[in-house]
JSON list of C-alpha atoms and ligand atoms in Angstrom, two decimals:
[
{"chain": "Y", "resi": 1, "resn": "MET", "atom": "CA", "xyz": [32.34, 136.64, -68.97]},
{"chain": "Y", "resi": 2, "resn": "SER", "atom": "CA", "xyz": [28.64, 136.01, -68.59]},
{"chain": "Y", "resi": 3, "resn": "THR", "atom": "CA", "xyz": [27.55, 132.58, -67.30]},
{"chain": "Y", "resi": 4, "resn": "TRP", "atom": "CA", "xyz": [24.16, 130.94, -66.51]},
{"chain": "Y", "resi": 5, "resn": "ALA", "atom": "CA", "xyz": [21.51, 133.15, -65.03]},
{"chain": "Y", "resi": 6, "resn": "ASN", "atom": "CA", "xyz": [23.56, 136.25, -65.12]},
{"chain": "Y", "resi": 7, "resn": "LEU", "atom": "CA", "xyz": [20.88, 138.65, -66.45]},
{"chain": "Y", "resi": 8, "resn": "GLY", "atom": "CA", "xyz": [22.58, 141.77, -65.20]},
{"chain": "Y", "resi": 9, "resn": "LEU", "atom": "CA", "xyz": [25.86, 143.52, -66.12]},
{"chain": "Y", "resi": 10, "resn": "GLN", "atom": "CA", "xyz": [29.15, 141.64, -65.91]},
{"chain": "Y", "resi": 11, "resn": "ASP", "atom": "CA", "xyz": [31.56, 142.39, -63.16]},
{"chain": "Y", "resi": 12, "resn": "SER", "atom": "CA", "xyz": [33.62, 145.31, -64.11]},
{"chain": "Y", "resi": 13, "resn": "ALA", "atom": "CA", "xyz": [37.33, 145.04, -64.81]},
{"chain": "Y", "resi": 14, "resn": "SER", "atom": "CA", "xyz": [38.02, 148.66, -65.63]},
{"chain": "Y", "resi": 15, "resn": "PRO", "atom": "CA", "xyz": [37.41, 152.01, -63.81]},
{"chain": "Y", "resi": 16, "resn": "LEU", "atom": "CA", "xyz": [35.10, 153.10, -66.68]},
{"chain": "Y", "resi": 17, "resn": "MET", "atom": "CA", "xyz": [32.92, 150.03, -66.52]},
{"chain": "Y", "resi": 18, "resn": "GLU", "atom": "CA", "xyz": [32.59, 150.61, -62.73]},
{"chain": "Y", "resi": 19, "resn": "GLN", "atom": "CA", "xyz": [31.41, 154.25, -63.47]},
{"chain": "Y", "resi": 20, "resn": "LEU", "atom": "CA", "xyz": [29.01, 152.86, -66.13]},
{"chain": "Y", "resi": 21, "resn": "ILE", "atom": "CA", "xyz": [27.53, 150.37, -63.50]},
{"chain": "Y", "resi": 22, "resn": "PHE", "atom": "CA", "xyz": [27.22, 153.33, -60.99]},
{"chain": "Y", "resi": 23, "resn": "PHE", "atom": "CA", "xyz": [25.34, 155.40, -63.55]},
{"chain": "Y", "resi": 24, "resn": "HIS", "atom": "CA", "xyz": [23.21, 152.41, -64.59]},
{"chain": "Y", "resi": 25, "resn": "ASP", "atom": "CA", "xyz": [22.19, 151.94, -60.85]},
{"chain": "Y", "resi": 26, "resn": "HIS", "atom": "CA", "xyz": [21.58, 155.54, -60.26]},
{"chain": "Y", "resi": 27, "resn": "ALA", "atom": "CA", "xyz": [19.22, 156.03, -63.31]},
{"chain": "Y", "resi": 28, "resn": "LEU", "atom": "CA", "xyz": [17.49, 152.71, -62.41]},
{"chain": "Y", "resi": 29, "resn": "LEU", "atom": "CA", "xyz": [16.76, 153.95, -58.92]},
{"chain": "Y", "resi": 30, "resn": "ILE", "atom": "CA", "xyz": [15.29, 157.19, -60.30]},
{"chain": "Y", "resi": 31, "resn": "LEU", "atom": "CA", "xyz": [13.18, 155.13, -62.82]},
{"chain": "Y", "resi": 32, "resn": "VAL", "atom": "CA", "xyz": [11.91, 153.05, -59.91]},
{"chain": "Y", "resi": 33, "resn": "MET", "atom": "CA", "xyz": [10.84, 156.05, -57.84]},
{"chain": "Y", "resi": 34, "resn": "ILE", "atom": "CA", "xyz": [9.02, 157.62, -60.70]},
{"chain": "Y", "resi": 35, "resn": "THR", "atom": "CA", "xyz": [7.27, 154.26, -61.63]},
{"chain": "Y", "resi": 36, "resn": "VAL", "atom": "CA", "xyz": [6.17, 153.68, -57.95]},
{"chain": "Y", "resi": 37, "resn": "LEU", "atom": "CA", "xyz": [4.87, 157.37, -57.61]},
{"chain": "Y", "resi": 38, "resn": "VAL", "atom": "CA", "xyz": [2.92, 157.27, -60.93]},
{"chain": "Y", "resi": 39, "resn": "GLY", "atom": "CA", "xyz": [1.63, 153.78, -60.36]},
{"chain": "Y", "resi": 40, "resn": "TYR", "atom": "CA", "xyz": [0.44, 154.92, -56.94]},
{"chain": "Y", "resi": 41, "resn": "LEU", "atom": "CA", "xyz": [-1.38, 157.87, -58.33]},
{"chain": "Y", "resi": 42, "resn": "MET", "atom": "CA", "xyz": [-3.02, 155.88, -61.22]},
{"chain": "Y", "resi": 43, "resn": "PHE", "atom": "CA", "xyz": [-4.06, 153.18, -58.77]},
{"chain": "Y", "resi": 44, "resn": "MET", "atom": "CA", "xyz": [-5.73, 155.65, -56.31]},
{"chain": "Y", "resi": 45, "resn": "LEU", "atom": "CA", "xyz": [-7.32, 157.54, -59.33]},
{"chain": "Y", "resi": 46, "resn": "PHE", "atom": "CA", "xyz": [-8.94, 154.36, -60.59]},
{"chain": "Y", "resi": 47, "resn": "PHE", "atom": "CA", "xyz": [-10.69, 153.76, -57.15]},
{"chain": "Y", "resi": 48, "resn": "ASN", "atom": "CA", "xyz": [-11.73, 157.41, -56.58]},
{"chain": "Y", "resi": 49, "resn": "ASN", "atom": "CA", "xyz": [-15.34, 158.23, -56.66]},
{"chain": "Y", "resi": 50, "resn": "TYR", "atom": "CA", "xyz": [-15.27, 161.82, -55.58]},
{"chain": "Y", "resi": 51, "resn": "VAL", "atom": "CA", "xyz": [-15.30, 164.80, -57.91]},
{"chain": "Y", "resi": 52, "resn": "ASN", "atom": "CA", "xyz": [-14.44, 168.47, -56.86]},
{"chain": "Y", "resi": 53, "resn": "ARG", "atom": "CA", "xyz": [-17.09, 170.58, -58.58]},
{"chain": "Y", "resi": 54, "resn": "PHE", "atom": "CA", "xyz": [-15.15, 173.87, -57.92]},
{"chain": "Y", "resi": 55, "resn": "LEU", "atom": "CA", "xyz": [-11.77, 172.59, -59.11]},
{"chain": "Y", "resi": 56, "resn": "LEU", "atom": "CA", "xyz": [-11.27, 174.27, -62.53]},
{"chain": "Y", "resi": 57, "resn": "HIS", "atom": "CA", "xyz": [-7.59, 175.26, -62.64]},
{"chain": "Y", "resi": 58, "resn": "GLY", "atom": "CA", "xyz": [-4.60, 175.07, -60.42]},
{"chain": "Y", "resi": 59, "resn": "GLN", "atom": "CA", "xyz": [-1.65, 177.32, -61.37]},
{"chain": "Y", "resi": 60, "resn": "LEU", "atom": "CA", "xyz": [0.62, 176.26, -58.60]},
{"chain": "Y", "resi": 61, "resn": "ILE", "atom": "CA", "xyz": [0.32, 172.50, -59.06]},
{"chain": "Y", "resi": 62, "resn": "GLU", "atom": "CA", "xyz": [0.87, 172.87, -62.79]},
{"chain": "Y", "resi": 63, "resn": "MET", "atom": "CA", "xyz": [4.07, 174.96, -62.28]},
{"chain": "Y", "resi": 64, "resn": "ILE", "atom": "CA", "xyz": [5.23, 172.21, -59.88]},
{"chain": "Y", "resi": 65, "resn": "TRP", "atom": "CA", "xyz": [4.44, 169.18, -62.04]},
{"chain": "Y", "resi": 66, "resn": "THR", "atom": "CA", "xyz": [6.17, 171.01, -65.20]},
{"chain": "Y", "resi": 67, "resn": "ILE", "atom": "CA", "xyz": [9.28, 172.10, -63.47]},
{"chain": "Y", "resi": 68, "resn": "LEU", "atom": "CA", "xyz": [9.87, 168.98, -61.20]},
{"chain": "Y", "resi": 69, "resn": "PRO", "atom": "CA", "xyz": [10.30, 166.40, -64.04]},
{"chain": "Y", "resi": 70, "resn": "ALA", "atom": "CA", "xyz": [12.70, 168.74, -65.75]},
{"chain": "Y", "resi": 71, "resn": "ILE", "atom": "CA", "xyz": [14.81, 168.95, -62.57]},
{"chain": "Y", "resi": 72, "resn": "ILE", "atom": "CA", "xyz": [14.68, 165.22, -62.18]},
{"chain": "Y", "resi": 73, "resn": "LEU", "atom": "CA", "xyz": [15.86, 164.81, -65.70]},
{"chain": "Y", "resi": 74, "resn": "LEU", "atom": "CA", "xyz": [18.88, 166.96, -64.92]},
{"chain": "Y", "resi": 75, "resn": "PHE", "atom": "CA", "xyz": [19.95, 164.43, -62.36]},
{"chain": "Y", "resi": 76, "resn": "ILE", "atom": "CA", "xyz": [20.22, 161.88, -65.06]},
{"chain": "Y", "resi": 77, "resn": "ALA", "atom": "CA", "xyz": [21.47, 164.20, -67.87]},
{"chain": "Y", "resi": 78, "resn": "LEU", "atom": "CA", "xyz": [24.48, 165.75, -65.98]},
{"chain": "Y", "resi": 79, "resn": "PRO", "atom": "CA", "xyz": [26.05, 162.41, -64.82]},
{"chain": "Y", "resi": 80, "resn": "SER", "atom": "CA", "xyz": [25.44, 161.04, -68.25]},
{"chain": "Y", "resi": 81, "resn": "LEU", "atom": "CA", "xyz": [27.37, 163.73, -69.94]},
{"chain": "Y", "resi": 82, "resn": "ARG", "atom": "CA", "xyz": [30.14, 163.38, -67.42]},
{"chain": "Y", "resi": 83, "resn": "LEU", "atom": "CA", "xyz": [30.49, 159.68, -68.25]},
{"chain": "Y", "resi": 84, "resn": "LEU", "atom": "CA", "xyz": [30.26, 160.49, -71.99]},
{"chain": "Y", "resi": 85, "resn": "TYR", "atom": "CA", "xyz": [33.24, 162.76, -71.89]},
{"chain": "Y", "resi": 86, "resn": "LEU", "atom": "CA", "xyz": [35.12, 160.57, -69.44]},
{"chain": "Y", "resi": 87, "resn": "LEU", "atom": "CA", "xyz": [34.83, 157.60, -71.87]},
{"chain": "Y", "resi": 88, "resn": "ASP", "atom": "CA", "xyz": [36.49, 159.64, -74.63]},
{"chain": "Y", "resi": 89, "resn": "GLU", "atom": "CA", "xyz": [39.35, 160.87, -72.55]},
{"chain": "Y", "resi": 90, "resn": "ILE", "atom": "CA", "xyz": [42.69, 159.59, -73.59]},
{"chain": "Y", "resi": 91, "resn": "ASN", "atom": "CA", "xyz": [45.45, 159.55, -70.81]},
{"chain": "Y", "resi": 92, "resn": "GLU", "atom": "CA", "xyz": [48.88, 158.86, -72.03]},
{"chain": "Y", "resi": 93, "resn": "PRO", "atom": "CA", "xyz": [48.47, 155.24, -73.41]},
{"chain": "Y", "resi": 94, "resn": "SER", "atom": "CA", "xyz": [51.40, 152.88, -72.96]},
{"chain": "Y", "resi": 95, "resn": "VAL", "atom": "CA", "xyz": [50.27, 150.46, -75.62]},
{"chain": "Y", "resi": 96, "resn": "THR", "atom": "CA", "xyz": [48.27, 150.94, -78.76]},
{"chain": "Y", "resi": 97, "resn": "LEU", "atom": "CA", "xyz": [46.47, 148.19, -80.33]},
{"chain": "Y", "resi": 98, "resn": "LYS", "atom": "CA", "xyz": [44.99, 148.24, -83.76]},
{"chain": "Y", "resi": 99, "resn": "SER", "atom": "CA", "xyz": [42.04, 145.98, -84.45]},
{"chain": "Y", "resi": 100, "resn": "ILE", "atom": "CA", "xyz": [40.55, 145.44, -88.01]},
{"chain": "Y", "resi": 101, "resn": "GLY", "atom": "CA", "xyz": [37.28, 143.82, -88.61]},
{"chain": "Y", "resi": 102, "resn": "HIS", "atom": "CA", "xyz": [36.80, 141.34, -91.47]},
{"chain": "Y", "resi": 103, "resn": "GLN", "atom": "CA", "xyz": [34.10, 138.91, -92.51]},
{"chain": "Y", "resi": 104, "resn": "TRP", "atom": "CA", "xyz": [34.25, 137.19, -90.06]},
{"chain": "Y", "resi": 105, "resn": "TYR", "atom": "CA", "xyz": [37.34, 137.51, -87.97]},
{"chain": "Y", "resi": 106, "resn": "TRP", "atom": "CA", "xyz": [39.45, 140.21, -86.30]},
{"chain": "Y", "resi": 107, "resn": "SER", "atom": "CA", "xyz": [43.03, 140.94, -87.12]},
{"chain": "Y", "resi": 108, "resn": "TYR", "atom": "CA", "xyz": [45.25, 142.79, -84.51]},
{"chain": "Y", "resi": 109, "resn": "GLU", "atom": "CA", "xyz": [48.42, 144.85, -84.90]},
{"chain": "Y", "resi": 110, "resn": "TYR", "atom": "CA", "xyz": [50.84, 145.95, -82.08]},
{"chain": "Y", "resi": 111, "resn": "SER", "atom": "CA", "xyz": [52.28, 148.97, -84.03]},
{"chain": "Y", "resi": 112, "resn": "ASP", "atom": "CA", "xyz": [54.48, 149.86, -81.06]},
{"chain": "Y", "resi": 113, "resn": "PHE", "atom": "CA", "xyz": [56.38, 146.49, -81.02]},
{"chain": "Y", "resi": 114, "resn": "ASN", "atom": "CA", "xyz": [57.85, 145.86, -84.38]},
{"chain": "Y", "resi": 115, "resn": "ASN", "atom": "CA", "xyz": [54.37, 145.53, -85.91]},
{"chain": "Y", "resi": 116, "resn": "ILE", "atom": "CA", "xyz": [53.36, 142.25, -84.49]},
{"chain": "Y", "resi": 117, "resn": "GLU", "atom": "CA", "xyz": [50.19, 141.19, -86.31]},
{"chain": "Y", "resi": 118, "resn": "PHE", "atom": "CA", "xyz": [47.95, 138.20, -86.37]},
{"chain": "Y", "resi": 119, "resn": "ASP", "atom": "CA", "xyz": [44.45, 137.14, -87.21]},
{"chain": "Y", "resi": 120, "resn": "SER", "atom": "CA", "xyz": [41.99, 135.87, -84.46]},
{"chain": "Y", "resi": 121, "resn": "TYR", "atom": "CA", "xyz": [39.37, 133.33, -85.53]},
{"chain": "Y", "resi": 122, "resn": "MET", "atom": "CA", "xyz": [36.48, 131.78, -83.49]},
{"chain": "Y", "resi": 123, "resn": "ILE", "atom": "CA", "xyz": [37.28, 128.30, -82.75]},
{"chain": "Y", "resi": 124, "resn": "PRO", "atom": "CA", "xyz": [34.60, 126.02, -84.51]},
{"chain": "Y", "resi": 125, "resn": "THR", "atom": "CA", "xyz": [32.54, 123.92, -81.96]},
{"chain": "Y", "resi": 126, "resn": "ASN", "atom": "CA", "xyz": [33.72, 120.56, -83.44]},
{"chain": "Y", "resi": 127, "resn": "GLU", "atom": "CA", "xyz": [37.44, 121.60, -82.69]},
{"chain": "Y", "resi": 128, "resn": "LEU", "atom": "CA", "xyz": [36.57, 123.08, -79.25]},
{"chain": "Y", "resi": 129, "resn": "SER", "atom": "CA", "xyz": [38.50, 121.50, -76.28]},
{"chain": "Y", "resi": 130, "resn": "THR", "atom": "CA", "xyz": [36.38, 120.25, -73.34]},
{"chain": "Y", "resi": 131, "resn": "ASP", "atom": "CA", "xyz": [37.15, 123.46, -71.39]},
{"chain": "Y", "resi": 132, "resn": "GLY", "atom": "CA", "xyz": [36.67, 125.77, -74.26]},
{"chain": "Y", "resi": 133, "resn": "PHE", "atom": "CA", "xyz": [33.68, 128.27, -74.58]},
{"chain": "Y", "resi": 134, "resn": "ARG", "atom": "CA", "xyz": [31.44, 127.67, -77.49]},
{"chain": "Y", "resi": 135, "resn": "LEU", "atom": "CA", "xyz": [31.23, 130.78, -80.02]},
{"chain": "Y", "resi": 136, "resn": "LEU", "atom": "CA", "xyz": [33.51, 132.70, -77.58]},
{"chain": "Y", "resi": 137, "resn": "ASP", "atom": "CA", "xyz": [37.05, 131.15, -77.72]},
{"chain": "Y", "resi": 138, "resn": "VAL", "atom": "CA", "xyz": [39.42, 132.29, -80.42]},
{"chain": "Y", "resi": 139, "resn": "ASP", "atom": "CA", "xyz": [42.77, 130.62, -81.81]},
{"chain": "Y", "resi": 140, "resn": "ASN", "atom": "CA", "xyz": [44.82, 133.78, -81.21]},
{"chain": "Y", "resi": 141, "resn": "ARG", "atom": "CA", "xyz": [44.17, 135.87, -78.08]},
{"chain": "Y", "resi": 142, "resn": "ILE", "atom": "CA", "xyz": [44.95, 139.45, -77.63]},
{"chain": "Y", "resi": 143, "resn": "VAL", "atom": "CA", "xyz": [47.55, 139.82, -74.78]},
{"chain": "Y", "resi": 144, "resn": "LEU", "atom": "CA", "xyz": [47.56, 143.12, -72.90]},
{"chain": "Y", "resi": 145, "resn": "PRO", "atom": "CA", "xyz": [49.19, 144.41, -69.74]},
{"chain": "Y", "resi": 146, "resn": "MET", "atom": "CA", "xyz": [47.03, 145.04, -66.82]},
{"chain": "Y", "resi": 147, "resn": "ASN", "atom": "CA", "xyz": [47.28, 148.33, -64.78]},
{"chain": "Y", "resi": 148, "resn": "SER", "atom": "CA", "xyz": [48.27, 150.13, -67.87]},
{"chain": "Y", "resi": 149, "resn": "GLN", "atom": "CA", "xyz": [46.48, 152.74, -70.18]},
{"chain": "Y", "resi": 150, "resn": "ILE", "atom": "CA", "xyz": [45.69, 150.90, -73.50]},
{"chain": "Y", "resi": 151, "resn": "ARG", "atom": "CA", "xyz": [44.52, 152.60, -76.67]},
{"chain": "Y", "resi": 152, "resn": "ILE", "atom": "CA", "xyz": [42.50, 150.74, -79.24]},
{"chain": "Y", "resi": 153, "resn": "LEU", "atom": "CA", "xyz": [42.19, 151.94, -82.83]},
{"chain": "Y", "resi": 154, "resn": "VAL", "atom": "CA", "xyz": [39.34, 150.08, -84.66]},
{"chain": "Y", "resi": 155, "resn": "THR", "atom": "CA", "xyz": [38.57, 150.00, -88.29]},
{"chain": "Y", "resi": 156, "resn": "ALA", "atom": "CA", "xyz": [37.26, 147.45, -90.75]},
{"chain": "Y", "resi": 157, "resn": "ALA", "atom": "CA", "xyz": [38.19, 146.03, -94.05]},
{"chain": "Y", "resi": 158, "resn": "ASP", "atom": "CA", "xyz": [34.80, 145.18, -95.53]},
{"chain": "Y", "resi": 159, "resn": "VAL", "atom": "CA", "xyz": [31.56, 146.12, -93.72]},
{"chain": "Y", "resi": 160, "resn": "ILE", "atom": "CA", "xyz": [30.85, 147.64, -90.34]},
{"chain": "Y", "resi": 161, "resn": "HIS", "atom": "CA", "xyz": [31.84, 145.71, -87.28]},
{"chain": "Y", "resi": 162, "resn": "SER", "atom": "CA", "xyz": [31.91, 146.54, -83.67]},
{"chain": "Y", "resi": 163, "resn": "TRP", "atom": "CA", "xyz": [34.70, 145.81, -81.10]},
{"chain": "Y", "resi": 164, "resn": "THR", "atom": "CA", "xyz": [32.82, 145.24, -77.89]},
{"chain": "Y", "resi": 165, "resn": "ILE", "atom": "CA", "xyz": [34.09, 143.93, -74.49]},
{"chain": "Y", "resi": 166, "resn": "PRO", "atom": "CA", "xyz": [31.35, 144.15, -71.88]},
{"chain": "Y", "resi": 167, "resn": "ALA", "atom": "CA", "xyz": [33.52, 143.86, -68.77]},
{"chain": "Y", "resi": 168, "resn": "LEU", "atom": "CA", "xyz": [35.86, 146.68, -69.92]},
{"chain": "Y", "resi": 169, "resn": "GLY", "atom": "CA", "xyz": [32.93, 148.93, -70.95]},
{"chain": "Y", "resi": 170, "resn": "VAL", "atom": "CA", "xyz": [34.25, 149.20, -74.46]},
{"chain": "Y", "resi": 171, "resn": "LYS", "atom": "CA", "xyz": [32.16, 149.39, -77.71]},
{"chain": "Y", "resi": 172, "resn": "VAL", "atom": "CA", "xyz": [33.66, 150.92, -80.73]},
{"chain": "Y", "resi": 173, "resn": "ASP", "atom": "CA", "xyz": [32.34, 150.60, -84.26]},
{"chain": "Y", "resi": 174, "resn": "GLY", "atom": "CA", "xyz": [34.78, 149.44, -86.92]},
{"chain": "Y", "resi": 175, "resn": "THR", "atom": "CA", "xyz": [33.90, 151.33, -90.11]},
{"chain": "Y", "resi": 176, "resn": "PRO", "atom": "CA", "xyz": [35.70, 150.99, -93.52]},
{"chain": "Y", "resi": 177, "resn": "GLY", "atom": "CA", "xyz": [37.49, 154.15, -94.34]},
{"chain": "Y", "resi": 178, "resn": "ARG", "atom": "CA", "xyz": [37.53, 155.43, -90.74]},
{"chain": "Y", "resi": 179, "resn": "LEU", "atom": "CA", "xyz": [39.82, 154.87, -87.70]},
{"chain": "Y", "resi": 180, "resn": "ASN", "atom": "CA", "xyz": [38.00, 155.12, -84.32]},
{"chain": "Y", "resi": 181, "resn": "GLN", "atom": "CA", "xyz": [39.76, 155.47, -81.12]},
{"chain": "Y", "resi": 182, "resn": "THR", "atom": "CA", "xyz": [39.00, 154.54, -77.58]},
{"chain": "Y", "resi": 183, "resn": "ASN", "atom": "CA", "xyz": [40.92, 153.61, -74.38]},
{"chain": "Y", "resi": 184, "resn": "PHE", "atom": "CA", "xyz": [40.68, 151.45, -71.30]},
{"chain": "Y", "resi": 185, "resn": "PHE", "atom": "CA", "xyz": [42.55, 150.40, -68.21]},
{"chain": "Y", "resi": 186, "resn": "ILE", "atom": "CA", "xyz": [42.26, 146.61, -67.12]},
{"chain": "Y", "resi": 187, "resn": "ASN", "atom": "CA", "xyz": [42.55, 146.44, -63.27]},
{"chain": "Y", "resi": 188, "resn": "ARG", "atom": "CA", "xyz": [42.78, 142.67, -62.92]},
{"chain": "Y", "resi": 189, "resn": "PRO", "atom": "CA", "xyz": [44.39, 139.77, -64.75]},
{"chain": "Y", "resi": 190, "resn": "GLY", "atom": "CA", "xyz": [42.12, 137.21, -66.47]},
{"chain": "Y", "resi": 191, "resn": "LEU", "atom": "CA", "xyz": [40.37, 136.49, -69.71]},
{"chain": "Y", "resi": 192, "resn": "PHE", "atom": "CA", "xyz": [37.88, 139.00, -70.98]},
{"chain": "Y", "resi": 193, "resn": "TYR", "atom": "CA", "xyz": [35.44, 137.97, -73.61]},
{"chain": "Y", "resi": 194, "resn": "GLY", "atom": "CA", "xyz": [33.53, 139.90, -76.15]},
{"chain": "Y", "resi": 195, "resn": "GLN", "atom": "CA", "xyz": [31.63, 139.82, -79.49]},
{"chain": "Y", "resi": 196, "resn": "CYS", "atom": "CA", "xyz": [31.35, 141.82, -82.46]},
{"chain": "Y", "resi": 197, "resn": "SER", "atom": "CA", "xyz": [28.07, 143.54, -82.19]},
{"chain": "Y", "resi": 198, "resn": "GLU", "atom": "CA", "xyz": [27.41, 145.47, -85.47]},
{"chain": "Y", "resi": 199, "resn": "ILE", "atom": "CA", "xyz": [25.46, 143.93, -88.31]},
{"chain": "Y", "resi": 200, "resn": "CYS", "atom": "CA", "xyz": [28.04, 142.34, -90.55]},
{"chain": "Y", "resi": 201, "resn": "GLY", "atom": "CA", "xyz": [26.13, 139.66, -92.50]},
{"chain": "Y", "resi": 202, "resn": "ALA", "atom": "CA", "xyz": [25.15, 135.95, -92.15]},
{"chain": "Y", "resi": 203, "resn": "ASN", "atom": "CA", "xyz": [26.91, 134.31, -89.20]},
{"chain": "Y", "resi": 204, "resn": "HIS", "atom": "CA", "xyz": [27.20, 137.67, -87.65]},
{"chain": "Y", "resi": 205, "resn": "ARG", "atom": "CA", "xyz": [28.62, 137.80, -84.22]},
{"chain": "Y", "resi": 206, "resn": "PHE", "atom": "CA", "xyz": [30.66, 134.66, -84.57]},
{"chain": "Y", "resi": 207, "resn": "MET", "atom": "CA", "xyz": [33.88, 136.70, -84.57]},
{"chain": "Y", "resi": 208, "resn": "PRO", "atom": "CA", "xyz": [34.52, 136.84, -80.77]},
{"chain": "Y", "resi": 209, "resn": "ILE", "atom": "CA", "xyz": [37.18, 138.86, -79.03]},
{"chain": "Y", "resi": 210, "resn": "VAL", "atom": "CA", "xyz": [39.34, 137.46, -76.14]},
{"chain": "Y", "resi": 211, "resn": "ILE", "atom": "CA", "xyz": [41.78, 139.44, -74.23]},
{"chain": "Y", "resi": 212, "resn": "GLU", "atom": "CA", "xyz": [44.31, 137.80, -71.98]},
{"chain": "Y", "resi": 213, "resn": "SER", "atom": "CA", "xyz": [45.19, 140.48, -69.25]},
{"chain": "Y", "resi": 214, "resn": "VAL", "atom": "CA", "xyz": [48.65, 139.58, -67.76]},
{"chain": "Y", "resi": 215, "resn": "PRO", "atom": "CA", "xyz": [51.16, 141.58, -65.47]},
{"chain": "Y", "resi": 216, "resn": "VAL", "atom": "CA", "xyz": [53.42, 143.92, -67.46]},
{"chain": "Y", "resi": 217, "resn": "ASN", "atom": "CA", "xyz": [56.46, 141.59, -67.12]},
{"chain": "Y", "resi": 218, "resn": "TYR", "atom": "CA", "xyz": [54.54, 138.71, -68.68]},
{"chain": "Y", "resi": 219, "resn": "PHE", "atom": "CA", "xyz": [53.50, 141.10, -71.56]},
{"chain": "Y", "resi": 220, "resn": "ILE", "atom": "CA", "xyz": [57.02, 142.09, -72.20]},
{"chain": "Y", "resi": 221, "resn": "LYS", "atom": "CA", "xyz": [58.05, 138.40, -72.25]},
{"chain": "Y", "resi": 222, "resn": "TRP", "atom": "CA", "xyz": [55.19, 137.69, -74.73]},
{"chain": "Y", "resi": 223, "resn": "ILE", "atom": "CA", "xyz": [56.11, 140.67, -76.95]},
{"chain": "Y", "resi": 224, "resn": "SER", "atom": "CA", "xyz": [59.82, 139.67, -77.03]},
{"chain": "Y", "resi": 225, "resn": "SER", "atom": "CA", "xyz": [58.99, 136.03, -77.75]},
{"chain": "Y", "resi": 226, "resn": "ASN", "atom": "CA", "xyz": [56.98, 137.13, -80.70]},
{"chain": "Y", "resi": 227, "resn": "ASN", "atom": "CA", "xyz": [59.56, 139.49, -82.04]},
{"chain": "Y", "resi": 228, "resn": "SER", "atom": "CA", "xyz": [62.30, 136.90, -82.43]},
{"chain": "R", "resi": 301, "resn": "CUA", "atom": "CU1", "xyz": [31.41, 141.64, -87.26]},
{"chain": "R", "resi": 301, "resn": "CUA", "atom": "CU2", "xyz": [29.08, 141.67, -86.50]}
]
């Protein structure tokens, strides 16, 4: 979860988010190199008083500064495509969670386990406990096992919503009449916070998501306590 003065990305809690951070840093480094080079050239050009009277064309340099940017773009495009396809890869999920967006709360269904279902509302500020997080904590958390492949099915009942968890690198739109799919793998225990991030009306975003990541045996305990 983001706290004060955290202007960058959150620490990753899944292998996909780790890859997304690597790609972000990679792209940023290329961006910095281009900015420094172009900035230097513009700066030097600004203070240059000399003119070469015989310089009318330069076939070679034009070839170079046409092809070189194209090659540089390939170094961004290819890792980007790799990540794009990696994010959509479903790898034998052991749990499937269905989340349905409503105005303005999420409801969840564990279809694999006797169809456990519940609504998840944001806790209003005046009902918040002293250690609660304003606009982020919910009354019913999603409990999921760590170190397991998890499949998420997202849809919506009224308008478009978006199921977004920054630390896990997940952002899937919930659209009425559609069922979108994604997957993730949580590699540590803890609480992971997210918010809806698709325009869904007044009070938009006040439909947070909280995942409680627990070891598998605790998850089985939670599932069986909800089944009885
Ligand atoms: Cu639901 Cu924004």
